[in-house]
Amino acid sequence: MVDAERFIEEATAEIREQVGDAHAVIALSGGVDSSVAATLAYRAIGEQLTPVYVDTGLMRKGETDEIRETFSFMESLRVVDAEERFLDALAGVTDPEEKREVIGEQFIREFEREATETAADYLVQGTIYPDRIESEGGIKSHHNVGGLPDVVDFEGIVEPVRDLYKDEVREVARELGLERVISERMPFPGPGLAVRVVGEITREKVEVAREACHVVEEELEEYDPWQAFAAVVGKGTGVKGDNRVHGWIVAVRSVESRDGMTARAQEIDWETLQRIQSRITGTNENVARVVYDVTHKPPATIEYE
Ligand code: XMP
């Protein structure tokens, strides 16, 4: 385990030394990794840092407002509303890796514009150790690794949490005094809800996934999962009132893990599962059924795509 206090001291000193009087930008995602990286960098260089939050339209429910509030002490925070552009770019794309590519490219475009405007010399990233391992191993392309530096001509990249595991990042977050909603937050994939919608992404499917994820996060909080979420996995037949409907199938997943590389599906009691089912089908008449995923990783991955 990392000595959080000492880590913070060393990391801020290192950032200060690396960046000096120059300007830096960071893409805030709402997750604990980029939040910790941003807070460390802000402590080190203050308003020389411009945090940029791109609302891709694929974020968790209420996330954009939370970001504005949590980081309101950073006056330089920029929030970009890019939902329309992301959905347009994703129209017709069904392959999981292609989705990641399209999202990565769109993200770079959005971020590049902001970074150019701020004339930043350095890029700060919240890359953590497992991100590097999985990317290097070619298991899945993680859009927060590798892509950005190639396009914008930065003088240097600053990755203050590159050697930490997730639980160590959380410890640093607590030591930094970040709110629980950030420090204890479940990991959320860079491509967001796009990997929780199997097949083509539409505004409707994203909305179903967003609401269902919110229900699952609320209902399973007491199980303290590593990740708990819902995904729109296809269509199936159901009955609503007197009618047969062809509606969405929502899969619920809750896993325990240390670093996301392996995971165990959690055993959830029947009553809780039923409450989740009834809230998800009750709030959306186009959801025909809810299923619970009992597969560990391996053989399944955590996300659906
Ligand atoms: P999988 O689904 O590969 O997920 O078992 C392992 C961990 O990584 C997250 N994940 C991603 N994170 N970009 C990310 O930044 C991605 O493309 C991506 N795909 C999966 C997933 O949520 C889990 O924590």
mmCIF file of C-alpha atoms and ligand atoms in Angstrom:
data_model
loop_
_atom_site.group_PDB
_atom_site.id
_atom_site.type_symbol
_atom_site.label_atom_id
_atom_site.label_comp_id
_atom_site.label_asym_id
_atom_site.label_seq_id
_atom_site.Cartn_x
_atom_site.Cartn_y
_atom_site.Cartn_z
ATOM 1 C CA MET A 1 0.000 0.000 0.000
ATOM 2 C CA VAL A 2 1.135 3.498 -0.775
ATOM 3 C CA ASP A 3 1.922 6.078 1.920
ATOM 4 C CA ALA A 4 -0.658 8.598 0.678
ATOM 5 C CA GLU A 5 0.678 11.651 2.484
ATOM 6 C CA ARG A 6 4.187 11.101 1.245
ATOM 7 C CA PHE A 7 2.966 10.242 -2.239
ATOM 8 C CA ILE A 8 1.088 13.555 -2.468
ATOM 9 C CA GLU A 9 4.144 15.521 -1.374
ATOM 10 C CA GLU A 10 6.385 13.808 -3.873
ATOM 11 C CA ALA A 11 3.903 13.880 -6.723
ATOM 12 C CA THR A 12 3.172 17.610 -6.378
ATOM 13 C CA ALA A 13 6.875 18.414 -6.123
ATOM 14 C CA GLU A 14 7.514 16.390 -9.244
ATOM 15 C CA ILE A 15 4.707 18.089 -11.194
ATOM 16 C CA ARG A 16 5.966 21.520 -10.117
ATOM 17 C CA GLU A 17 9.446 20.644 -11.257
ATOM 18 C CA GLN A 18 8.309 19.198 -14.570
ATOM 19 C CA VAL A 19 5.857 21.946 -15.520
ATOM 20 C CA GLY A 20 7.576 24.973 -13.983
ATOM 21 C CA ASP A 21 5.890 28.213 -15.132
ATOM 22 C CA ALA A 22 4.268 26.569 -18.141
ATOM 23 C CA HIS A 23 0.588 25.730 -18.704
ATOM 24 C CA ALA A 24 -1.019 22.314 -18.493
ATOM 25 C CA VAL A 25 -4.364 20.787 -19.377
ATOM 26 C CA ILE A 26 -6.108 17.692 -18.111
ATOM 27 C CA ALA A 27 -9.179 15.879 -19.359
ATOM 28 C CA LEU A 28 -11.427 15.325 -16.357
ATOM 29 C CA SER A 29 -13.699 12.315 -16.705
ATOM 30 C CA GLY A 30 -15.473 12.284 -13.367
ATOM 31 C CA GLY A 31 -13.650 9.128 -12.337
ATOM 32 C CA VAL A 32 -11.333 8.889 -9.384
ATOM 33 C CA ASP A 33 -8.139 8.604 -11.489
ATOM 34 C CA SER A 34 -8.419 11.835 -13.421
ATOM 35 C CA SER A 35 -9.876 13.607 -10.364
ATOM 36 C CA VAL A 36 -6.832 12.686 -8.299
ATOM 37 C CA ALA A 37 -4.441 13.606 -11.127
ATOM 38 C CA ALA A 38 -6.209 16.965 -11.557
ATOM 39 C CA THR A 39 -6.225 17.732 -7.849
ATOM 40 C CA LEU A 40 -2.541 16.885 -7.512
ATOM 41 C CA ALA A 41 -1.732 19.058 -10.505
ATOM 42 C CA TYR A 42 -3.901 21.886 -9.219
ATOM 43 C CA ARG A 43 -2.123 21.748 -5.864
ATOM 44 C CA ALA A 44 1.170 21.859 -7.673
ATOM 45 C CA ILE A 45 0.566 24.584 -10.245
ATOM 46 C CA GLY A 46 -2.843 26.157 -9.437
ATOM 47 C CA GLU A 47 -4.492 28.087 -12.239
ATOM 48 C CA GLN A 48 -1.673 27.194 -14.639
ATOM 49 C CA LEU A 49 -3.793 24.057 -14.999
ATOM 50 C CA THR A 50 -6.901 24.029 -17.189
ATOM 51 C CA PRO A 51 -9.163 21.058 -16.477
ATOM 52 C CA VAL A 52 -11.379 20.172 -19.427
ATOM 53 C CA TYR A 53 -14.487 18.076 -19.017
ATOM 54 C CA VAL A 54 -16.020 16.801 -22.248
ATOM 55 C CA ASP A 55 -19.651 15.795 -21.842
ATOM 56 C CA THR A 56 -19.843 13.054 -24.453
ATOM 57 C CA GLY A 57 -23.499 12.333 -23.721
ATOM 58 C CA LEU A 58 -22.313 8.896 -22.612
ATOM 59 C CA MET A 59 -21.739 9.833 -18.987
ATOM 60 C CA ARG A 60 -23.496 8.691 -15.825
ATOM 61 C CA LYS A 61 -26.693 10.311 -14.688
ATOM 62 C CA GLY A 62 -26.059 13.707 -13.115
ATOM 63 C CA GLU A 63 -22.331 13.468 -13.716
ATOM 64 C CA THR A 64 -21.842 16.790 -15.460
ATOM 65 C CA ASP A 65 -23.503 18.733 -12.645
ATOM 66 C CA GLU A 66 -21.457 16.847 -10.078
ATOM 67 C CA ILE A 67 -18.250 17.739 -11.868
ATOM 68 C CA ARG A 68 -19.144 21.413 -12.007
ATOM 69 C CA GLU A 69 -19.852 21.371 -8.300
ATOM 70 C CA THR A 70 -16.913 19.255 -7.127
ATOM 71 C CA PHE A 71 -14.355 21.205 -9.092
ATOM 72 C CA SER A 72 -15.944 24.619 -8.749
ATOM 73 C CA PHE A 73 -12.822 25.724 -6.851
ATOM 74 C CA MET A 74 -10.883 25.476 -10.119
ATOM 75 C CA GLU A 75 -11.824 28.668 -11.893
ATOM 76 C CA SER A 76 -10.231 27.526 -15.106
ATOM 77 C CA LEU A 77 -12.564 24.494 -15.476
ATOM 78 C CA ARG A 78 -14.032 24.164 -18.982
ATOM 79 C CA VAL A 79 -17.131 22.096 -19.653
ATOM 80 C CA VAL A 80 -17.768 21.124 -23.287
ATOM 81 C CA ASP A 81 -21.219 19.945 -24.358
ATOM 82 C CA ALA A 82 -20.397 17.481 -27.141
ATOM 83 C CA GLU A 83 -23.290 14.983 -26.904
ATOM 84 C CA GLU A 84 -24.668 15.731 -30.360
ATOM 85 C CA ARG A 85 -21.284 15.371 -32.034
ATOM 86 C CA PHE A 86 -20.519 12.058 -30.298
ATOM 87 C CA LEU A 87 -23.876 10.526 -31.176
ATOM 88 C CA ASP A 88 -23.505 11.663 -34.781
ATOM 89 C CA ALA A 89 -20.020 10.169 -35.015
ATOM 90 C CA LEU A 90 -21.254 6.875 -33.537
ATOM 91 C CA ALA A 91 -24.294 6.474 -35.772
ATOM 92 C CA GLY A 92 -24.224 3.075 -37.467
ATOM 93 C CA VAL A 93 -21.109 1.852 -35.616
ATOM 94 C CA THR A 94 -21.631 -1.594 -34.060
ATOM 95 C CA ASP A 95 -18.182 -3.098 -33.548
ATOM 96 C CA PRO A 96 -16.911 -2.593 -29.959
ATOM 97 C CA GLU A 97 -13.360 -1.674 -30.896
ATOM 98 C CA GLU A 98 -14.558 0.617 -33.663
ATOM 99 C CA LYS A 99 -16.788 2.367 -31.120
ATOM 100 C CA ARG A 100 -13.763 2.938 -28.935
ATOM 101 C CA GLU A 101 -11.831 4.289 -31.902
ATOM 102 C CA VAL A 102 -14.605 6.654 -32.953
ATOM 103 C CA ILE A 103 -15.029 7.893 -29.395
ATOM 104 C CA GLY A 104 -11.275 8.245 -28.938
ATOM 105 C CA GLU A 105 -10.975 10.245 -32.147
ATOM 106 C CA GLN A 106 -13.921 12.491 -31.362
ATOM 107 C CA PHE A 107 -12.566 13.014 -27.879
ATOM 108 C CA ILE A 108 -9.202 14.038 -29.275
ATOM 109 C CA ARG A 109 -10.877 16.521 -31.594
ATOM 110 C CA GLU A 110 -12.816 18.096 -28.731
ATOM 111 C CA PHE A 111 -9.855 18.136 -26.429
ATOM 112 C CA GLU A 112 -7.422 19.381 -29.058
ATOM 113 C CA ARG A 113 -9.573 22.430 -29.663
ATOM 114 C CA GLU A 114 -9.600 23.284 -25.968
ATOM 115 C CA ALA A 115 -5.917 22.566 -25.487
ATOM 116 C CA THR A 116 -4.990 24.727 -28.462
ATOM 117 C CA GLU A 117 -7.060 27.591 -27.086
ATOM 118 C CA THR A 118 -5.356 27.402 -23.722
ATOM 119 C CA ALA A 119 -1.933 27.119 -25.367
ATOM 120 C CA ALA A 120 -0.978 24.384 -22.892
ATOM 121 C CA ASP A 121 2.514 22.945 -22.997
ATOM 122 C CA TYR A 122 1.865 19.929 -20.823
ATOM 123 C CA LEU A 123 -0.775 17.251 -20.758
ATOM 124 C CA VAL A 124 -1.699 15.745 -17.407
ATOM 125 C CA GLN A 125 -3.287 12.283 -17.523
ATOM 126 C CA GLY A 126 -4.898 10.048 -14.922
ATOM 127 C CA THR A 127 -3.440 6.848 -16.361
ATOM 128 C CA ILE A 128 -3.041 4.177 -13.668
ATOM 129 C CA TYR A 129 -0.961 1.028 -13.651
ATOM 130 C CA PRO A 130 -3.615 -1.489 -14.849
ATOM 131 C CA ASP A 131 -4.502 0.807 -17.791
ATOM 132 C CA ARG A 132 -0.949 0.544 -19.023
ATOM 133 C CA ILE A 133 -0.793 -3.215 -18.583
ATOM 134 C CA GLU A 134 -4.064 -3.898 -20.395
ATOM 135 C CA SER A 135 -3.212 -1.525 -23.229
ATOM 136 C CA GLU A 136 0.265 -2.951 -23.639
ATOM 137 C CA GLY A 137 -1.198 -6.448 -23.578
ATOM 138 C CA GLY A 138 -3.650 -5.463 -26.307
ATOM 139 C CA ILE A 139 -6.685 -6.831 -24.464
ATOM 140 C CA LYS A 140 -8.828 -3.796 -25.162
ATOM 141 C CA SER A 141 -7.841 -0.392 -26.409
ATOM 142 C CA HIS A 142 -8.323 2.105 -23.612
ATOM 143 C CA HIS A 143 -9.009 5.466 -25.073
ATOM 144 C CA ASN A 144 -7.347 7.266 -22.184
ATOM 145 C CA VAL A 145 -3.974 5.772 -23.003
ATOM 146 C CA GLY A 146 -1.742 6.631 -25.898
ATOM 147 C CA GLY A 147 -4.084 8.581 -28.156
ATOM 148 C CA LEU A 148 -3.921 12.151 -26.965
ATOM 149 C CA PRO A 149 -0.219 12.915 -26.944
ATOM 150 C CA ASP A 150 0.211 12.039 -30.615
ATOM 151 C CA VAL A 151 -2.072 14.748 -31.905
ATOM 152 C CA VAL A 152 -1.434 17.812 -29.838
ATOM 153 C CA ASP A 153 2.171 18.803 -29.800
ATOM 154 C CA PHE A 154 2.786 18.859 -26.067
ATOM 155 C CA GLU A 155 6.160 19.501 -24.581
ATOM 156 C CA GLY A 156 5.570 16.720 -22.096
ATOM 157 C CA ILE A 157 3.125 14.326 -20.526
ATOM 158 C CA VAL A 158 2.551 14.272 -16.779
ATOM 159 C CA GLU A 159 1.127 11.061 -15.323
ATOM 160 C CA PRO A 160 1.213 11.433 -11.555
ATOM 161 C CA VAL A 161 -0.656 8.196 -10.718
ATOM 162 C CA ARG A 162 0.891 5.965 -13.375
ATOM 163 C CA ASP A 163 2.300 3.458 -10.876
ATOM 164 C CA LEU A 164 -0.740 3.150 -8.622
ATOM 165 C CA TYR A 165 -3.439 0.517 -8.446
ATOM 166 C CA LYS A 166 -7.045 1.621 -8.108
ATOM 167 C CA ASP A 167 -7.270 1.068 -4.357
ATOM 168 C CA GLU A 168 -4.119 3.134 -3.900
ATOM 169 C CA VAL A 169 -5.591 5.942 -5.993
ATOM 170 C CA ARG A 170 -8.644 5.887 -3.726
ATOM 171 C CA GLU A 171 -6.418 6.176 -0.686
ATOM 172 C CA VAL A 172 -4.711 9.206 -2.190
ATOM 173 C CA ALA A 173 -8.143 10.657 -3.052
ATOM 174 C CA ARG A 174 -9.235 10.349 0.580
ATOM 175 C CA GLU A 175 -6.001 11.921 1.774
ATOM 176 C CA LEU A 176 -6.563 14.785 -0.700
ATOM 177 C CA GLY A 177 -9.966 15.343 0.876
ATOM 178 C CA LEU A 178 -11.935 14.589 -2.289
ATOM 179 C CA GLU A 179 -15.600 13.897 -1.624
ATOM 180 C CA ARG A 180 -16.722 10.329 -1.119
ATOM 181 C CA VAL A 181 -18.723 10.458 -4.326
ATOM 182 C CA ILE A 182 -15.373 10.739 -6.105
ATOM 183 C CA SER A 183 -13.002 8.735 -3.892
ATOM 184 C CA GLU A 184 -15.302 5.715 -3.558
ATOM 185 C CA ARG A 185 -16.726 5.918 -7.042
ATOM 186 C CA MET A 186 -16.789 2.782 -9.118
ATOM 187 C CA PRO A 187 -14.544 2.736 -12.160
ATOM 188 C CA PHE A 188 -16.352 3.952 -15.242
ATOM 189 C CA PRO A 189 -14.990 3.078 -18.674
ATOM 190 C CA GLY A 190 -13.549 5.901 -20.771
ATOM 191 C CA PRO A 191 -16.031 5.261 -23.614
ATOM 192 C CA GLY A 192 -18.787 5.483 -21.025
ATOM 193 C CA LEU A 193 -22.217 4.083 -21.694
ATOM 194 C CA ALA A 194 -21.177 3.227 -25.256
ATOM 195 C CA VAL A 195 -19.761 -0.083 -23.979
ATOM 196 C CA ARG A 196 -22.971 -0.683 -22.031
ATOM 197 C CA VAL A 197 -25.073 -0.612 -25.181
ATOM 198 C CA VAL A 198 -24.496 -3.711 -27.271
ATOM 199 C CA GLY A 199 -24.568 -2.934 -30.997
ATOM 200 C CA GLU A 200 -25.564 0.374 -32.494
ATOM 201 C CA ILE A 201 -25.734 3.350 -30.179
ATOM 202 C CA THR A 202 -28.852 5.444 -30.201
ATOM 203 C CA ARG A 203 -29.961 8.193 -27.858
ATOM 204 C CA GLU A 204 -32.802 5.961 -26.645
ATOM 205 C CA LYS A 205 -30.551 3.012 -25.772
ATOM 206 C CA VAL A 206 -28.088 5.284 -24.009
ATOM 207 C CA GLU A 207 -30.920 6.780 -21.975
ATOM 208 C CA VAL A 208 -32.161 3.297 -20.973
ATOM 209 C CA ALA A 209 -28.635 2.298 -19.939
ATOM 210 C CA ARG A 210 -28.080 5.543 -18.018
ATOM 211 C CA GLU A 211 -31.288 5.234 -15.988
ATOM 212 C CA ALA A 212 -30.766 1.520 -15.359
ATOM 213 C CA CYS A 213 -27.148 2.075 -14.258
ATOM 214 C CA HIS A 214 -28.375 4.684 -11.815
ATOM 215 C CA VAL A 215 -30.911 2.256 -10.318
ATOM 216 C CA VAL A 216 -28.299 -0.497 -10.024
ATOM 217 C CA GLU A 217 -25.724 1.794 -8.410
ATOM 218 C CA GLU A 218 -28.265 2.915 -5.839
ATOM 219 C CA GLU A 219 -29.657 -0.506 -5.054
ATOM 220 C CA LEU A 220 -26.327 -2.311 -4.815
ATOM 221 C CA GLU A 221 -24.375 0.277 -2.849
ATOM 222 C CA GLU A 222 -24.560 -1.825 0.316
ATOM 223 C CA TYR A 223 -22.876 -4.734 -1.484
ATOM 224 C CA ASP A 224 -19.853 -2.499 -1.978
ATOM 225 C CA PRO A 225 -19.156 -3.853 -5.472
ATOM 226 C CA TRP A 226 -16.053 -3.013 -7.453
ATOM 227 C CA GLN A 227 -18.439 -2.221 -10.274
ATOM 228 C CA ALA A 228 -22.189 -2.565 -10.596
ATOM 229 C CA PHE A 229 -24.047 -1.423 -13.660
ATOM 230 C CA ALA A 230 -26.617 -2.248 -16.288
ATOM 231 C CA ALA A 231 -26.284 -2.704 -20.021
ATOM 232 C CA VAL A 232 -28.746 -2.788 -22.902
ATOM 233 C CA VAL A 233 -27.969 -6.119 -24.507
ATOM 234 C CA GLY A 234 -30.691 -6.663 -27.084
ATOM 235 C CA LYS A 235 -34.413 -6.934 -27.645
ATOM 236 C CA GLY A 236 -36.929 -9.457 -26.437
ATOM 237 C CA THR A 237 -40.644 -9.973 -26.099
ATOM 238 C CA GLY A 238 -42.625 -9.015 -23.026
ATOM 239 C CA VAL A 239 -46.176 -8.186 -21.992
ATOM 240 C CA LYS A 240 -47.120 -4.747 -20.810
ATOM 241 C CA GLY A 241 -50.777 -4.360 -19.915
ATOM 242 C CA ASP A 242 -52.642 -6.427 -22.501
ATOM 243 C CA ASN A 243 -50.033 -6.021 -25.188
ATOM 244 C CA ARG A 244 -47.056 -7.993 -26.301
ATOM 245 C CA VAL A 245 -44.126 -5.635 -26.684
ATOM 246 C CA HIS A 246 -40.749 -6.052 -28.303
ATOM 247 C CA GLY A 247 -38.646 -4.241 -25.770
ATOM 248 C CA TRP A 248 -35.106 -3.853 -24.480
ATOM 249 C CA ILE A 249 -33.320 -6.539 -22.524
ATOM 250 C CA VAL A 250 -31.311 -4.978 -19.717
ATOM 251 C CA ALA A 251 -28.521 -7.003 -18.118
ATOM 252 C CA VAL A 252 -27.480 -6.205 -14.561
ATOM 253 C CA ARG A 253 -23.901 -6.925 -13.529
ATOM 254 C CA SER A 254 -22.184 -6.579 -10.174
ATOM 255 C CA VAL A 255 -18.613 -7.728 -9.631
ATOM 256 C CA GLU A 256 -15.905 -7.866 -6.996
ATOM 257 C CA SER A 257 -12.340 -7.194 -8.077
ATOM 258 C CA ARG A 258 -9.085 -5.641 -6.965
ATOM 259 C CA ASP A 259 -7.855 -4.184 -10.194
ATOM 260 C CA GLY A 260 -10.359 -5.106 -12.887
ATOM 261 C CA MET A 261 -8.081 -7.712 -14.435
ATOM 262 C CA THR A 262 -10.080 -10.574 -12.939
ATOM 263 C CA ALA A 263 -13.488 -10.321 -11.302
ATOM 264 C CA ARG A 264 -16.132 -12.380 -9.528
ATOM 265 C CA ALA A 265 -19.831 -11.959 -10.140
ATOM 266 C CA GLN A 266 -21.488 -11.066 -6.819
ATOM 267 C CA GLU A 267 -24.196 -13.087 -5.156
ATOM 268 C CA ILE A 268 -27.149 -10.738 -4.727
ATOM 269 C CA ASP A 269 -30.270 -11.592 -2.754
ATOM 270 C CA TRP A 270 -33.467 -12.243 -4.647
ATOM 271 C CA GLU A 271 -35.431 -9.372 -3.104
ATOM 272 C CA THR A 272 -32.840 -6.821 -4.163
ATOM 273 C CA LEU A 273 -32.726 -8.266 -7.674
ATOM 274 C CA GLN A 274 -36.505 -8.088 -7.878
ATOM 275 C CA ARG A 275 -36.520 -4.481 -6.683
ATOM 276 C CA ILE A 276 -33.980 -3.604 -9.384
ATOM 277 C CA GLN A 277 -36.068 -5.412 -11.997
ATOM 278 C CA SER A 278 -39.239 -3.662 -10.975
ATOM 279 C CA ARG A 279 -37.652 -0.194 -10.879
ATOM 280 C CA ILE A 280 -36.053 -0.634 -14.308
ATOM 281 C CA THR A 281 -39.113 -2.073 -16.056
ATOM 282 C CA GLY A 282 -41.393 0.288 -14.144
ATOM 283 C CA THR A 283 -39.686 3.484 -15.195
ATOM 284 C CA ASN A 284 -39.305 2.566 -18.842
ATOM 285 C CA GLU A 285 -42.157 0.975 -20.733
ATOM 286 C CA ASN A 286 -39.803 -0.086 -23.494
ATOM 287 C CA VAL A 287 -37.810 -2.427 -21.255
ATOM 288 C CA ALA A 288 -39.213 -5.948 -21.618
ATOM 289 C CA ARG A 289 -36.951 -7.876 -19.272
ATOM 290 C CA VAL A 290 -34.090 -7.643 -16.819
ATOM 291 C CA VAL A 291 -31.486 -10.405 -16.411
ATOM 292 C CA TYR A 292 -28.657 -10.873 -13.903
ATOM 293 C CA ASP A 293 -25.200 -11.815 -15.179
ATOM 294 C CA VAL A 294 -23.509 -14.568 -13.126
ATOM 295 C CA THR A 295 -20.315 -14.828 -15.220
ATOM 296 C CA HIS A 296 -16.911 -14.221 -13.659
ATOM 297 C CA LYS A 297 -13.956 -12.616 -15.493
ATOM 298 C CA PRO A 298 -12.589 -14.742 -17.060
ATOM 299 C CA PRO A 299 -14.336 -16.007 -19.121
ATOM 300 C CA ALA A 300 -16.411 -12.822 -19.542
ATOM 301 C CA THR A 301 -15.006 -9.315 -19.418
ATOM 302 C CA ILE A 302 -16.561 -6.878 -16.947
ATOM 303 C CA GLU A 303 -18.151 -4.638 -19.573
ATOM 304 C CA TYR A 304 -20.310 -6.004 -22.378
ATOM 305 C CA GLU A 305 -18.201 -4.668 -25.214
HETATM 306 P P1 XMP B 1 -13.188 -5.308 -18.987
HETATM 307 O O1 XMP B 1 -14.532 -5.074 -19.571
HETATM 308 O O2 XMP B 1 -12.088 -5.275 -19.989
HETATM 309 O O3 XMP B 1 -12.928 -4.075 -18.027
HETATM 310 O O4 XMP B 1 -13.137 -6.519 -18.109
HETATM 311 C C1 XMP B 1 -11.880 -3.960 -17.102
HETATM 312 C C2 XMP B 1 -11.994 -2.587 -16.489
HETATM 313 O O5 XMP B 1 -11.706 -1.589 -17.484
HETATM 314 C C3 XMP B 1 -12.849 -0.784 -17.726
HETATM 315 N N1 XMP B 1 -12.914 -0.608 -19.168
HETATM 316 C C4 XMP B 1 -12.448 0.469 -19.794
HETATM 317 N N2 XMP B 1 -11.902 1.597 -19.314
HETATM 318 N N3 XMP B 1 -11.668 2.397 -21.521
HETATM 319 C C5 XMP B 1 -11.512 2.569 -20.176
HETATM 320 O O6 XMP B 1 -11.027 3.621 -19.764
HETATM 321 C C6 XMP B 1 -12.211 1.300 -22.075
HETATM 322 O O7 XMP B 1 -12.343 1.186 -23.279
HETATM 323 C C7 XMP B 1 -12.628 0.276 -21.156
HETATM 324 N N4 XMP B 1 -13.185 -0.931 -21.326
HETATM 325 C C8 XMP B 1 -13.352 -1.461 -20.091
HETATM 326 C C9 XMP B 1 -14.027 -1.534 -17.155
HETATM 327 O O8 XMP B 1 -15.073 -0.650 -16.759
HETATM 328 C C10 XMP B 1 -13.388 -2.246 -15.985
HETATM 329 O O9 XMP B 1 -13.244 -1.411 -14.866
#
